[in-house]
mmCIF file of C-alpha atoms and ligand atoms in Angstrom:
data_model
loop_
_atom_site.group_PDB
_atom_site.id
_atom_site.type_symbol
_atom_site.label_atom_id
_atom_site.label_comp_id
_atom_site.label_asym_id
_atom_site.label_seq_id
_atom_site.Cartn_x
_atom_site.Cartn_y
_atom_site.Cartn_z
ATOM 1 C CA UNK A 322 -69.868 -50.480 31.039
ATOM 2 C CA UNK A 323 -72.108 -49.417 34.422
ATOM 3 C CA UNK A 324 -75.064 -51.087 34.426
ATOM 4 C CA UNK A 325 -78.577 -49.394 36.724
ATOM 5 C CA UNK A 326 -78.702 -50.713 40.140
ATOM 6 C CA UNK A 327 -81.843 -53.578 39.342
ATOM 7 C CA UNK A 328 -83.506 -51.698 42.401
ATOM 8 C CA UNK A 329 -83.766 -48.781 39.510
ATOM 9 C CA UNK A 330 -86.640 -49.108 37.767
ATOM 10 C CA UNK A 331 -89.046 -50.002 41.243
ATOM 11 C CA UNK A 332 -87.837 -46.335 41.880
ATOM 12 C CA UNK A 333 -88.896 -44.665 38.625
ATOM 13 C CA UNK A 334 -91.816 -47.265 38.739
ATOM 14 C CA UNK A 335 -92.792 -45.478 42.040
ATOM 15 C CA UNK A 336 -91.912 -42.045 41.062
ATOM 16 C CA UNK A 337 -95.058 -42.675 38.156
ATOM 17 C CA UNK A 338 -97.214 -43.568 41.196
ATOM 18 C CA UNK A 339 -96.632 -40.919 42.966
ATOM 19 C CA UNK A 340 -96.605 -38.026 40.783
ATOM 20 C CA UNK A 341 -99.821 -38.995 39.168
ATOM 21 C CA UNK A 342 -101.409 -37.639 42.756
ATOM 22 C CA UNK A 343 -100.818 -35.208 41.387
ATOM 23 C CA UNK A 344 -104.095 -33.631 40.084
ATOM 24 C CA UNK A 345 -106.221 -30.599 39.244
ATOM 25 C CA UNK A 346 -108.748 -32.908 39.424
ATOM 26 C CA UNK A 347 -109.966 -35.340 42.184
ATOM 27 C CA UNK A 348 -109.707 -39.133 41.024
ATOM 28 C CA UNK A 349 -107.849 -38.828 38.155
ATOM 29 C CA UNK A 350 -104.956 -37.973 36.629
ATOM 30 C CA UNK A 351 -105.147 -34.838 34.756
ATOM 31 C CA UNK A 352 -102.925 -32.166 34.983
ATOM 32 C CA UNK A 353 -103.017 -28.740 32.915
ATOM 33 C CA UNK A 354 -100.512 -25.882 31.471
ATOM 34 C CA UNK A 355 -99.201 -23.812 35.077
ATOM 35 C CA UNK A 356 -102.077 -25.771 37.115
ATOM 36 C CA UNK A 357 -101.764 -25.071 40.406
ATOM 37 C CA UNK A 358 -100.164 -29.136 41.242
ATOM 38 C CA UNK A 359 -97.390 -28.526 38.970
ATOM 39 C CA UNK A 360 -96.082 -27.390 42.042
ATOM 40 C CA UNK A 361 -96.395 -30.436 44.486
ATOM 41 C CA UNK A 362 -94.524 -32.443 40.446
ATOM 42 C CA UNK A 363 -91.340 -29.556 40.658
ATOM 43 C CA UNK A 364 -91.301 -29.692 43.887
ATOM 44 C CA UNK A 365 -91.131 -34.053 44.376
ATOM 45 C CA UNK A 366 -88.942 -34.015 40.963
ATOM 46 C CA UNK A 367 -86.118 -31.025 42.880
ATOM 47 C CA UNK A 368 -85.680 -32.820 45.812
ATOM 48 C CA UNK A 369 -84.353 -35.716 43.599
ATOM 49 C CA UNK A 370 -82.751 -33.982 41.456
ATOM 50 C CA UNK A 371 -81.258 -32.188 45.156
ATOM 51 C CA UNK A 372 -79.839 -35.372 46.064
ATOM 52 C CA UNK A 373 -78.565 -36.098 43.294
ATOM 53 C CA UNK A 374 -76.194 -33.110 43.726
ATOM 54 C CA UNK A 375 -77.845 -31.488 40.464
ATOM 55 C CA UNK A 376 -79.317 -27.782 41.125
ATOM 56 C CA UNK A 377 -82.756 -26.932 40.205
ATOM 57 C CA UNK A 378 -84.679 -23.700 38.737
ATOM 58 C CA UNK A 379 -88.038 -23.194 36.951
ATOM 59 C CA UNK A 380 -87.632 -21.083 33.297
ATOM 60 C CA UNK A 381 -89.740 -18.792 32.602
ATOM 61 C CA UNK A 382 -92.593 -20.461 30.963
ATOM 62 C CA UNK A 383 -92.432 -22.933 34.105
ATOM 63 C CA UNK A 384 -89.658 -25.774 32.934
ATOM 64 C CA UNK A 385 -88.376 -27.972 35.517
ATOM 65 C CA UNK A 386 -84.507 -27.913 34.517
ATOM 66 C CA UNK A 387 -82.065 -29.624 36.948
ATOM 67 C CA UNK A 388 -78.945 -29.735 36.270
ATOM 68 C CA UNK A 389 -75.505 -32.359 36.063
ATOM 69 C CA UNK A 390 -72.457 -30.181 36.283
ATOM 70 C CA UNK A 391 -68.716 -32.297 34.072
ATOM 71 C CA UNK A 392 -66.203 -31.028 35.872
ATOM 72 C CA UNK A 393 -64.590 -30.515 32.350
ATOM 73 C CA UNK A 394 -64.379 -26.747 31.748
ATOM 74 C CA UNK A 395 -67.173 -25.712 29.090
ATOM 75 C CA UNK A 396 -68.088 -29.087 28.370
ATOM 76 C CA UNK A 397 -71.213 -29.460 25.993
ATOM 77 C CA UNK A 398 -74.653 -30.239 27.281
ATOM 78 C CA UNK A 399 -76.943 -33.437 27.373
ATOM 79 C CA UNK A 400 -80.298 -32.950 26.997
ATOM 80 C CA UNK A 401 -83.032 -35.658 28.346
ATOM 81 C CA UNK A 402 -86.725 -35.306 28.696
ATOM 82 C CA UNK A 403 -89.775 -34.619 28.449
ATOM 83 C CA UNK A 404 -93.216 -33.206 29.938
ATOM 84 C CA UNK A 405 -95.180 -32.836 33.170
ATOM 85 C CA UNK A 406 -98.350 -32.041 31.989
ATOM 86 C CA UNK A 407 -101.221 -34.085 30.980
ATOM 87 C CA UNK A 408 -104.079 -35.462 28.773
ATOM 88 C CA UNK A 409 -107.135 -34.466 30.958
ATOM 89 C CA UNK A 410 -107.668 -38.033 32.613
ATOM 90 C CA UNK A 411 -104.403 -39.189 31.057
ATOM 91 C CA UNK A 412 -102.068 -41.764 32.294
ATOM 92 C CA UNK A 413 -99.150 -42.501 34.155
ATOM 93 C CA UNK A 414 -97.065 -42.599 31.668
ATOM 94 C CA UNK A 415 -97.331 -39.760 28.905
ATOM 95 C CA UNK A 416 -93.921 -37.229 29.487
ATOM 96 C CA UNK A 417 -93.785 -38.061 33.147
ATOM 97 C CA UNK A 418 -92.159 -41.937 32.647
ATOM 98 C CA UNK A 419 -89.675 -39.420 30.370
ATOM 99 C CA UNK A 420 -88.563 -37.190 33.025
ATOM 100 C CA UNK A 421 -88.031 -39.357 35.462
ATOM 101 C CA UNK A 422 -85.628 -42.161 33.445
ATOM 102 C CA UNK A 423 -84.025 -38.979 33.659
ATOM 103 C CA UNK A 424 -83.402 -38.584 36.878
ATOM 104 C CA UNK A 425 -82.584 -41.937 36.828
ATOM 105 C CA UNK A 426 -80.044 -42.139 34.907
ATOM 106 C CA UNK A 427 -78.410 -39.564 36.185
ATOM 107 C CA UNK A 428 -78.895 -41.265 39.060
ATOM 108 C CA UNK A 429 -76.396 -44.998 37.944
ATOM 109 C CA UNK A 430 -74.500 -42.004 36.423
ATOM 110 C CA UNK A 431 -73.398 -39.249 38.505
ATOM 111 C CA UNK A 432 -70.753 -40.616 39.795
ATOM 112 C CA UNK A 433 -68.515 -40.795 36.792
ATOM 113 C CA UNK A 434 -66.672 -38.392 35.299
ATOM 114 C CA UNK A 435 -68.576 -37.025 31.965
ATOM 115 C CA UNK A 436 -67.363 -35.461 29.724
ATOM 116 C CA UNK A 437 -70.701 -33.084 29.301
ATOM 117 C CA UNK A 438 -73.617 -32.242 31.028
ATOM 118 C CA UNK A 439 -77.135 -33.356 31.250
ATOM 119 C CA UNK A 440 -80.388 -31.412 32.478
ATOM 120 C CA UNK A 441 -82.861 -32.615 32.751
ATOM 121 C CA UNK A 442 -85.866 -31.327 31.260
ATOM 122 C CA UNK A 443 -89.492 -31.598 33.069
ATOM 123 C CA UNK A 444 -91.602 -29.641 30.381
ATOM 124 C CA UNK A 445 -94.414 -28.094 31.274
ATOM 125 C CA UNK A 446 -96.448 -28.248 28.911
ATOM 126 C CA UNK A 447 -96.957 -30.419 25.460
ATOM 127 C CA UNK A 448 -100.143 -31.227 25.045
ATOM 128 C CA UNK A 449 -101.794 -28.358 24.122
ATOM 129 C CA UNK A 450 -105.305 -29.061 25.800
ATOM 130 C CA UNK A 451 -105.524 -25.367 28.307
ATOM 131 C CA UNK A 452 -104.497 -23.632 25.335
ATOM 132 C CA UNK A 453 -105.050 -25.300 22.839
ATOM 133 C CA UNK A 454 -101.679 -25.242 20.870
ATOM 134 C CA UNK A 455 -98.541 -27.617 21.944
ATOM 135 C CA UNK A 456 -94.993 -27.790 22.984
ATOM 136 C CA UNK A 457 -94.495 -24.346 25.323
ATOM 137 C CA UNK A 458 -91.813 -25.974 26.927
ATOM 138 C CA UNK A 459 -90.258 -26.847 24.835
ATOM 139 C CA UNK A 460 -90.641 -24.570 22.855
ATOM 140 C CA UNK A 461 -89.113 -21.834 25.081
ATOM 141 C CA UNK A 462 -86.166 -23.275 24.866
ATOM 142 C CA UNK A 463 -85.242 -23.162 20.397
ATOM 143 C CA UNK A 464 -86.721 -20.369 21.301
ATOM 144 C CA UNK A 465 -90.452 -20.041 19.386
ATOM 145 C CA UNK A 466 -92.559 -19.537 22.984
ATOM 146 C CA UNK A 467 -92.775 -15.297 22.767
ATOM 147 C CA UNK A 468 -95.347 -15.464 20.392
ATOM 148 C CA UNK A 469 -97.857 -17.866 22.756
ATOM 149 C CA UNK A 470 -97.468 -15.679 24.590
ATOM 150 C CA UNK A 471 -100.507 -14.511 23.628
ATOM 151 C CA UNK A 472 -103.226 -17.556 22.512
ATOM 152 C CA UNK A 473 -105.668 -17.322 25.160
ATOM 153 C CA UNK A 474 -107.297 -20.588 26.914
ATOM 154 C CA UNK A 475 -111.769 -20.842 26.908
ATOM 155 C CA UNK A 476 -111.699 -17.996 30.029
ATOM 156 C CA UNK A 477 -109.652 -15.985 28.039
ATOM 157 C CA UNK A 478 -106.349 -15.804 29.865
ATOM 158 C CA UNK A 479 -103.442 -16.368 27.823
ATOM 159 C CA UNK A 480 -100.433 -18.074 27.753
ATOM 160 C CA UNK A 481 -98.626 -15.048 29.703
ATOM 161 C CA UNK A 482 -101.040 -13.776 32.348
ATOM 162 C CA UNK A 483 -100.893 -17.923 32.712
ATOM 163 C CA UNK A 484 -96.862 -17.719 33.436
ATOM 164 C CA UNK A 485 -97.252 -14.072 35.539
ATOM 165 C CA UNK A 486 -100.569 -15.722 37.318
ATOM 166 C CA UNK A 487 -97.939 -18.259 39.359
ATOM 167 C CA UNK A 488 -95.760 -16.044 39.727
ATOM 168 C CA UNK A 489 -92.674 -16.696 36.727
ATOM 169 C CA UNK A 490 -91.178 -13.857 34.256
ATOM 170 C CA UNK A 491 -92.149 -14.150 31.056
ATOM 171 C CA UNK A 492 -88.470 -11.167 30.925
ATOM 172 C CA UNK A 493 -86.974 -14.475 31.212
ATOM 173 C CA UNK A 494 -87.998 -16.075 28.292
ATOM 174 C CA UNK A 495 -84.231 -15.485 26.885
ATOM 175 C CA UNK A 496 -82.532 -17.497 29.318
ATOM 176 C CA UNK A 497 -84.892 -20.663 28.929
ATOM 177 C CA UNK A 498 -83.357 -21.217 26.053
ATOM 178 C CA UNK A 499 -81.361 -24.191 25.523
ATOM 179 C CA UNK A 500 -77.745 -22.219 25.220
ATOM 180 C CA UNK A 501 -74.055 -23.098 24.827
ATOM 181 C CA UNK A 502 -73.446 -25.134 23.302
ATOM 182 C CA UNK A 503 -76.140 -29.132 23.008
ATOM 183 C CA UNK A 504 -74.559 -32.685 22.293
ATOM 184 C CA UNK A 505 -78.257 -33.585 21.589
ATOM 185 C CA UNK A 506 -81.227 -33.832 22.996
ATOM 186 C CA UNK A 507 -82.954 -37.751 23.752
ATOM 187 C CA UNK A 508 -86.146 -38.842 24.479
ATOM 188 C CA UNK A 509 -87.850 -41.773 26.379
ATOM 189 C CA UNK A 510 -91.352 -42.152 26.080
ATOM 190 C CA UNK A 511 -93.914 -44.959 25.854
ATOM 191 C CA UNK A 512 -94.702 -45.672 22.266
ATOM 192 C CA UNK A 513 -99.260 -45.292 22.590
ATOM 193 C CA UNK A 514 -99.011 -47.605 19.899
ATOM 194 C CA UNK A 515 -99.960 -51.041 19.454
ATOM 195 C CA UNK A 516 -96.874 -51.904 17.148
ATOM 196 C CA UNK A 517 -94.293 -52.793 19.623
ATOM 197 C CA UNK A 518 -96.683 -55.717 21.443
ATOM 198 C CA UNK A 519 -97.396 -56.896 17.550
ATOM 199 C CA UNK A 520 -93.513 -57.249 17.275
ATOM 200 C CA UNK A 521 -92.813 -58.112 20.217
ATOM 201 C CA UNK A 522 -90.638 -55.913 21.546
ATOM 202 C CA UNK A 523 -89.781 -54.289 24.822
ATOM 203 C CA UNK A 524 -87.702 -51.174 22.153
ATOM 204 C CA UNK A 525 -88.234 -49.443 19.740
ATOM 205 C CA UNK A 526 -85.961 -46.978 18.237
ATOM 206 C CA UNK A 527 -87.894 -43.789 16.830
ATOM 207 C CA UNK A 528 -86.458 -42.991 13.473
ATOM 208 C CA UNK A 529 -88.462 -40.551 12.768
ATOM 209 C CA UNK A 530 -91.671 -38.203 14.040
ATOM 210 C CA UNK A 531 -94.328 -37.998 11.147
ATOM 211 C CA UNK A 532 -95.246 -35.778 9.008
ATOM 212 C CA UNK A 533 -99.094 -34.913 9.198
ATOM 213 C CA UNK A 534 -102.108 -33.205 7.116
ATOM 214 C CA UNK A 535 -105.604 -32.484 8.494
ATOM 215 C CA UNK A 536 -108.526 -31.141 6.597
ATOM 216 C CA UNK A 537 -112.035 -30.872 5.502
ATOM 217 C CA UNK A 538 -113.420 -32.251 2.740
ATOM 218 C CA UNK A 539 -116.978 -29.960 1.820
ATOM 219 C CA UNK A 540 -119.032 -31.265 -1.090
ATOM 220 C CA UNK A 541 -122.008 -29.862 -1.926
ATOM 221 C CA UNK A 542 -124.935 -30.893 -3.579
ATOM 222 C CA UNK A 543 -128.256 -31.193 -3.930
ATOM 223 C CA UNK A 544 -131.298 -32.309 -1.118
ATOM 224 C CA UNK A 545 -134.050 -33.428 -2.287
ATOM 225 C CA UNK A 546 -136.868 -35.978 -2.148
ATOM 226 C CA UNK A 547 -135.051 -39.483 -1.566
ATOM 227 C CA UNK A 548 -138.011 -41.117 -3.367
ATOM 228 C CA UNK A 549 -139.541 -39.226 -6.148
ATOM 229 C CA UNK A 550 -135.421 -38.181 -7.502
ATOM 230 C CA UNK A 551 -134.238 -40.865 -9.853
ATOM 231 C CA UNK A 552 -130.934 -42.202 -9.533
ATOM 232 C CA UNK A 553 -129.371 -40.683 -12.916
ATOM 233 C CA UNK A 554 -131.062 -36.925 -11.097
ATOM 234 C CA UNK A 555 -129.045 -37.006 -8.234
ATOM 235 C CA UNK A 556 -126.664 -34.519 -6.736
ATOM 236 C CA UNK A 557 -125.837 -36.986 -3.757
ATOM 237 C CA UNK A 558 -122.742 -35.510 -1.363
ATOM 238 C CA UNK A 559 -122.728 -37.954 0.785
ATOM 239 C CA UNK A 560 -121.879 -40.130 -1.365
ATOM 240 C CA UNK A 561 -118.804 -38.319 -3.320
ATOM 241 C CA UNK A 562 -117.866 -37.796 0.664
ATOM 242 C CA UNK A 563 -118.635 -42.340 1.225
ATOM 243 C CA UNK A 564 -116.413 -42.320 -2.585
ATOM 244 C CA UNK A 565 -113.197 -40.318 -1.088
ATOM 245 C CA UNK A 566 -113.287 -42.194 2.141
ATOM 246 C CA UNK A 567 -113.520 -45.734 0.629
ATOM 247 C CA UNK A 568 -110.219 -44.610 -0.958
ATOM 248 C CA UNK A 569 -108.677 -42.695 2.024
ATOM 249 C CA UNK A 570 -108.501 -46.716 3.531
ATOM 250 C CA UNK A 571 -107.644 -48.669 0.419
ATOM 251 C CA UNK A 572 -105.072 -46.058 -0.836
ATOM 252 C CA UNK A 573 -103.624 -46.505 2.874
ATOM 253 C CA UNK A 574 -103.730 -50.108 3.258
ATOM 254 C CA UNK A 575 -101.534 -50.089 -0.492
ATOM 255 C CA UNK A 576 -99.222 -47.231 0.474
ATOM 256 C CA UNK A 577 -96.720 -48.685 3.512
ATOM 257 C CA UNK A 578 -96.610 -46.469 6.468
ATOM 258 C CA UNK A 579 -99.315 -44.486 5.138
ATOM 259 C CA UNK A 580 -102.356 -43.451 7.880
ATOM 260 C CA UNK A 581 -105.117 -42.331 6.321
ATOM 261 C CA UNK A 582 -108.015 -41.236 8.999
ATOM 262 C CA UNK A 583 -111.560 -40.057 8.643
ATOM 263 C CA UNK A 584 -112.857 -39.332 11.481
ATOM 264 C CA UNK A 585 -115.749 -36.496 11.382
ATOM 265 C CA UNK A 586 -118.241 -36.934 8.858
ATOM 266 C CA UNK A 587 -121.585 -34.479 8.816
ATOM 267 C CA UNK A 588 -124.683 -35.457 6.281
ATOM 268 C CA UNK A 589 -127.667 -32.018 6.227
ATOM 269 C CA UNK A 590 -129.879 -32.227 6.680
ATOM 270 C CA UNK A 591 -130.171 -34.773 7.730
ATOM 271 C CA UNK A 592 -133.840 -37.424 7.568
ATOM 272 C CA UNK A 593 -133.426 -40.120 6.454
ATOM 273 C CA UNK A 594 -135.782 -39.899 3.393
ATOM 274 C CA UNK A 595 -133.644 -36.929 1.977
ATOM 275 C CA UNK A 596 -130.897 -36.400 -0.063
ATOM 276 C CA UNK A 597 -127.553 -35.308 1.896
ATOM 277 C CA UNK A 598 -127.743 -31.795 -0.254
ATOM 278 C CA UNK A 599 -123.676 -31.206 2.028
ATOM 279 C CA UNK A 600 -121.279 -32.957 3.050
ATOM 280 C CA UNK A 601 -118.569 -33.211 5.137
ATOM 281 C CA UNK A 602 -115.045 -34.994 6.158
ATOM 282 C CA UNK A 603 -112.255 -34.765 7.496
ATOM 283 C CA UNK A 604 -109.276 -35.937 6.294
ATOM 284 C CA UNK A 605 -105.130 -36.493 8.913
ATOM 285 C CA UNK A 606 -102.691 -38.433 6.580
ATOM 286 C CA UNK A 607 -100.081 -39.205 7.914
ATOM 287 C CA UNK A 608 -96.283 -40.510 7.373
ATOM 288 C CA UNK A 609 -92.973 -40.473 8.010
ATOM 289 C CA UNK A 610 -91.239 -39.269 4.643
ATOM 290 C CA UNK A 611 -93.503 -35.893 3.405
ATOM 291 C CA UNK A 612 -93.407 -36.865 -0.435
ATOM 292 C CA UNK A 613 -95.225 -40.134 -0.124
ATOM 293 C CA UNK A 614 -97.280 -38.063 1.747
ATOM 294 C CA UNK A 615 -97.721 -35.454 -0.251
ATOM 295 C CA UNK A 616 -98.537 -37.511 -3.323
ATOM 296 C CA UNK A 617 -101.183 -39.775 -1.572
ATOM 297 C CA UNK A 618 -102.634 -36.216 -0.415
ATOM 298 C CA UNK A 619 -102.539 -35.300 -5.146
ATOM 299 C CA UNK A 620 -104.657 -38.341 -5.471
ATOM 300 C CA UNK A 621 -107.335 -38.587 -3.284
ATOM 301 C CA UNK A 622 -107.893 -35.264 -3.851
ATOM 302 C CA UNK A 623 -108.123 -35.809 -6.500
ATOM 303 C CA UNK A 624 -109.722 -39.119 -6.492
ATOM 304 C CA UNK A 625 -112.942 -36.720 -3.606
ATOM 305 C CA UNK A 626 -112.557 -34.168 -7.527
ATOM 306 C CA UNK A 627 -113.526 -36.930 -9.631
ATOM 307 C CA UNK A 628 -116.707 -38.494 -7.837
ATOM 308 C CA UNK A 629 -118.047 -34.984 -6.583
ATOM 309 C CA UNK A 630 -117.719 -34.590 -10.780
ATOM 310 C CA UNK A 631 -119.974 -37.324 -11.697
ATOM 311 C CA UNK A 632 -122.355 -36.055 -9.372
ATOM 312 C CA UNK A 633 -122.234 -32.718 -10.332
ATOM 313 C CA UNK A 634 -121.190 -32.382 -6.631
ATOM 314 C CA UNK A 635 -119.159 -29.254 -6.423
ATOM 315 C CA UNK A 636 -115.558 -29.932 -3.760
ATOM 316 C CA UNK A 637 -113.569 -28.341 -2.049
ATOM 317 C CA UNK A 638 -110.272 -27.841 0.950
ATOM 318 C CA UNK A 639 -109.952 -26.250 4.335
ATOM 319 C CA UNK A 640 -106.904 -26.769 5.582
ATOM 320 C CA UNK A 641 -106.593 -26.249 9.211
ATOM 321 C CA UNK A 642 -102.764 -28.005 9.252
ATOM 322 C CA UNK A 643 -99.852 -29.236 7.904
ATOM 323 C CA UNK A 644 -96.394 -30.264 9.118
ATOM 324 C CA UNK A 645 -93.721 -32.000 7.694
ATOM 325 C CA UNK A 646 -92.233 -34.917 8.889
ATOM 326 C CA UNK A 647 -88.919 -34.670 11.568
ATOM 327 C CA UNK A 648 -86.433 -37.525 11.174
ATOM 328 C CA UNK A 649 -84.272 -37.900 14.065
ATOM 329 C CA UNK A 650 -80.651 -37.893 14.443
ATOM 330 C CA UNK A 651 -78.714 -40.776 12.112
ATOM 331 C CA UNK A 652 -75.803 -40.879 14.804
ATOM 332 C CA UNK A 653 -77.878 -40.678 18.292
ATOM 333 C CA UNK A 654 -80.354 -43.235 16.775
ATOM 334 C CA UNK A 655 -77.508 -45.753 15.612
ATOM 335 C CA UNK A 656 -76.236 -45.334 19.216
ATOM 336 C CA UNK A 657 -79.411 -46.007 20.412
ATOM 337 C CA UNK A 658 -79.484 -49.628 17.980
ATOM 338 C CA UNK A 659 -75.698 -50.858 18.519
ATOM 339 C CA UNK A 660 -76.559 -49.931 22.997
ATOM 340 C CA UNK A 661 -79.343 -52.622 22.647
ATOM 341 C CA UNK A 662 -77.892 -54.495 20.192
ATOM 342 C CA UNK A 663 -74.661 -55.367 22.992
ATOM 343 C CA UNK A 664 -77.545 -55.361 25.661
ATOM 344 C CA UNK A 665 -78.526 -58.444 23.561
ATOM 345 C CA UNK A 666 -81.854 -56.612 23.278
ATOM 346 C CA UNK A 667 -84.679 -56.171 19.766
ATOM 347 C CA UNK A 668 -84.334 -53.305 18.753
ATOM 348 C CA UNK A 669 -87.203 -52.374 15.625
ATOM 349 C CA UNK A 670 -87.348 -49.027 14.368
ATOM 350 C CA UNK A 671 -90.005 -47.455 13.800
ATOM 351 C CA UNK A 672 -92.165 -44.440 13.788
ATOM 352 C CA UNK A 673 -93.551 -41.915 15.864
ATOM 353 C CA UNK A 674 -97.005 -41.169 14.461
ATOM 354 C CA UNK A 675 -98.114 -38.253 17.787
ATOM 355 C CA UNK A 676 -95.599 -35.564 17.545
ATOM 356 C CA UNK A 677 -93.507 -35.186 20.399
ATOM 357 C CA UNK A 678 -91.232 -32.538 22.424
ATOM 358 C CA UNK A 679 -88.349 -34.063 20.826
ATOM 359 C CA UNK A 680 -89.831 -32.659 16.985
ATOM 360 C CA UNK A 681 -88.909 -28.842 18.663
ATOM 361 C CA UNK A 682 -85.343 -29.661 20.021
ATOM 362 C CA UNK A 683 -84.630 -31.330 16.231
ATOM 363 C CA UNK A 684 -85.285 -27.291 15.205
ATOM 364 C CA UNK A 685 -82.006 -26.801 17.474
ATOM 365 C CA UNK A 686 -79.830 -30.597 18.049
ATOM 366 C CA UNK A 687 -79.529 -34.193 17.646
ATOM 367 C CA UNK A 688 -82.443 -35.519 19.401
ATOM 368 C CA UNK A 689 -83.459 -39.670 19.051
ATOM 369 C CA UNK A 690 -86.321 -40.743 20.897
ATOM 370 C CA UNK A 691 -86.498 -44.656 22.371
ATOM 371 C CA UNK A 692 -89.954 -46.164 22.053
ATOM 372 C CA UNK A 693 -91.299 -48.038 25.866
ATOM 373 C CA UNK A 694 -93.906 -51.312 24.157
ATOM 374 C CA UNK A 695 -97.308 -49.693 25.921
ATOM 375 C CA UNK A 696 -98.450 -52.987 26.562
ATOM 376 C CA UNK A 697 -102.261 -52.964 25.092
ATOM 377 C CA UNK A 698 -101.281 -49.518 23.648
ATOM 378 C CA UNK A 699 -103.512 -47.961 25.794
ATOM 379 C CA UNK A 700 -102.324 -44.477 26.438
ATOM 380 C CA UNK A 701 -104.524 -41.179 27.415
ATOM 381 C CA UNK A 702 -106.217 -43.169 29.293
ATOM 382 C CA UNK A 703 -106.173 -43.855 33.183
ATOM 383 C CA UNK A 704 -105.358 -47.507 33.257
ATOM 384 C CA UNK A 705 -102.082 -47.216 30.387
ATOM 385 C CA UNK A 706 -100.204 -49.385 31.696
ATOM 386 C CA UNK A 707 -95.379 -49.976 31.211
ATOM 387 C CA UNK A 708 -93.806 -53.574 31.793
ATOM 388 C CA UNK A 709 -91.519 -53.632 34.812
ATOM 389 C CA UNK A 710 -89.019 -55.698 32.749
ATOM 390 C CA UNK A 711 -88.860 -52.652 29.419
ATOM 391 C CA UNK A 712 -88.441 -50.380 32.044
ATOM 392 C CA UNK A 713 -85.650 -52.341 32.711
ATOM 393 C CA UNK A 714 -84.324 -52.513 29.700
ATOM 394 C CA UNK A 715 -84.177 -48.589 29.368
ATOM 395 C CA UNK A 716 -82.479 -48.015 31.822
ATOM 396 C CA UNK A 717 -80.369 -50.038 30.425
ATOM 397 C CA UNK A 718 -79.946 -48.909 27.494
ATOM 398 C CA UNK A 719 -79.956 -45.050 27.946
ATOM 399 C CA UNK A 720 -77.055 -46.229 30.237
ATOM 400 C CA UNK A 721 -74.956 -47.560 27.509
ATOM 401 C CA UNK A 722 -76.242 -44.480 25.164
ATOM 402 C CA UNK A 723 -74.435 -42.417 28.084
ATOM 403 C CA UNK A 724 -71.031 -44.177 27.879
ATOM 404 C CA UNK A 725 -70.378 -44.299 24.452
ATOM 405 C CA UNK A 726 -71.796 -40.657 23.783
ATOM 406 C CA UNK A 727 -68.976 -40.039 26.490
ATOM 407 C CA UNK A 728 -66.547 -41.962 24.194
ATOM 408 C CA UNK A 729 -67.457 -39.824 21.044
ATOM 409 C CA UNK A 730 -67.316 -36.756 23.227
ATOM 410 C CA UNK A 731 -64.048 -37.693 25.041
ATOM 411 C CA UNK A 732 -62.000 -38.763 21.573
HETATM 412 ZN ZN1 ZN B 2029 -96.478 -37.474 26.080
#
């Protein structure tokens, strides 16, 4: 069993710290798709990769890709990665940690004769900040990025303009695809939530990336005088919406794993002495099993319909997004559990409530994620943290995973 050098944890933390300096906004960590400081991030990691004997290229959408070639002819490729872009005023670890972990694992295993090549992926875009679409980077690997080239940002610049402006060639999109035999994709990522902290575990194996619906519910009644209209003659749109909101919270609390959120609510005309004639609210509902989510959504829409009818309020739904859940690969999950188990580390399984590049890569190859505890559950925030001991544990599990994978490939 190979153990990572104890100093490697500090290397990982230092790399995250250094990369945080490359921001497009002074005094904060902000790196949107193909912003100029992306070049410095690439240069920093390319330098590390070359010291590890890896060859590095930047593909047509700006993904940084460093390969450690196996000495075995026609060996399959294991991809390890995450994203290099950030939300505005981000923390130091969301995305970056997963890329840095890839290089750190190669640093540990570079001298070994592996039966597979390793490609470390630093995706150029995952957060969807600049163009409002996510996963431009990973979608290029699975061949679904072309339709994104015409998407425009607020200034009217398209993804294609950004690509060309950065000096890349959109004609080379085909070469960005993951070609050859892929063994799978492994992503390390901070949890960005409170579950592992609550369980007292440093690491967690992701079972699935949740499926979700996002929609707006619109209730239309009749605005009228708050003093002169008796309760039995009202058509209060907000009262119907309020009943729906309470039902959403109740149902989610009563359904294991379900999360339902009403994050926006609007009442019109919006005066203290006027009965709301119109009300709208958002619904964001997520679960790791699509059937559970679909049944819950159906129930909630029935509640909304019922509460609207009871007040002679009309009701309609405006859907914005429906995404199916993406289960992680069973064999890769088992290897992660086995690795953590052998090392005596707790390895609970948990669902990812947020989207990740792994859900895109899973369309084409076995994909798995290992979550690293988020102290204080803080993420998308400059105070985002990781514990050094959890990074050490992730490195150890990662190395063991790679060793075990080598055994399965060699067998
Ligand atoms: Zn992320």
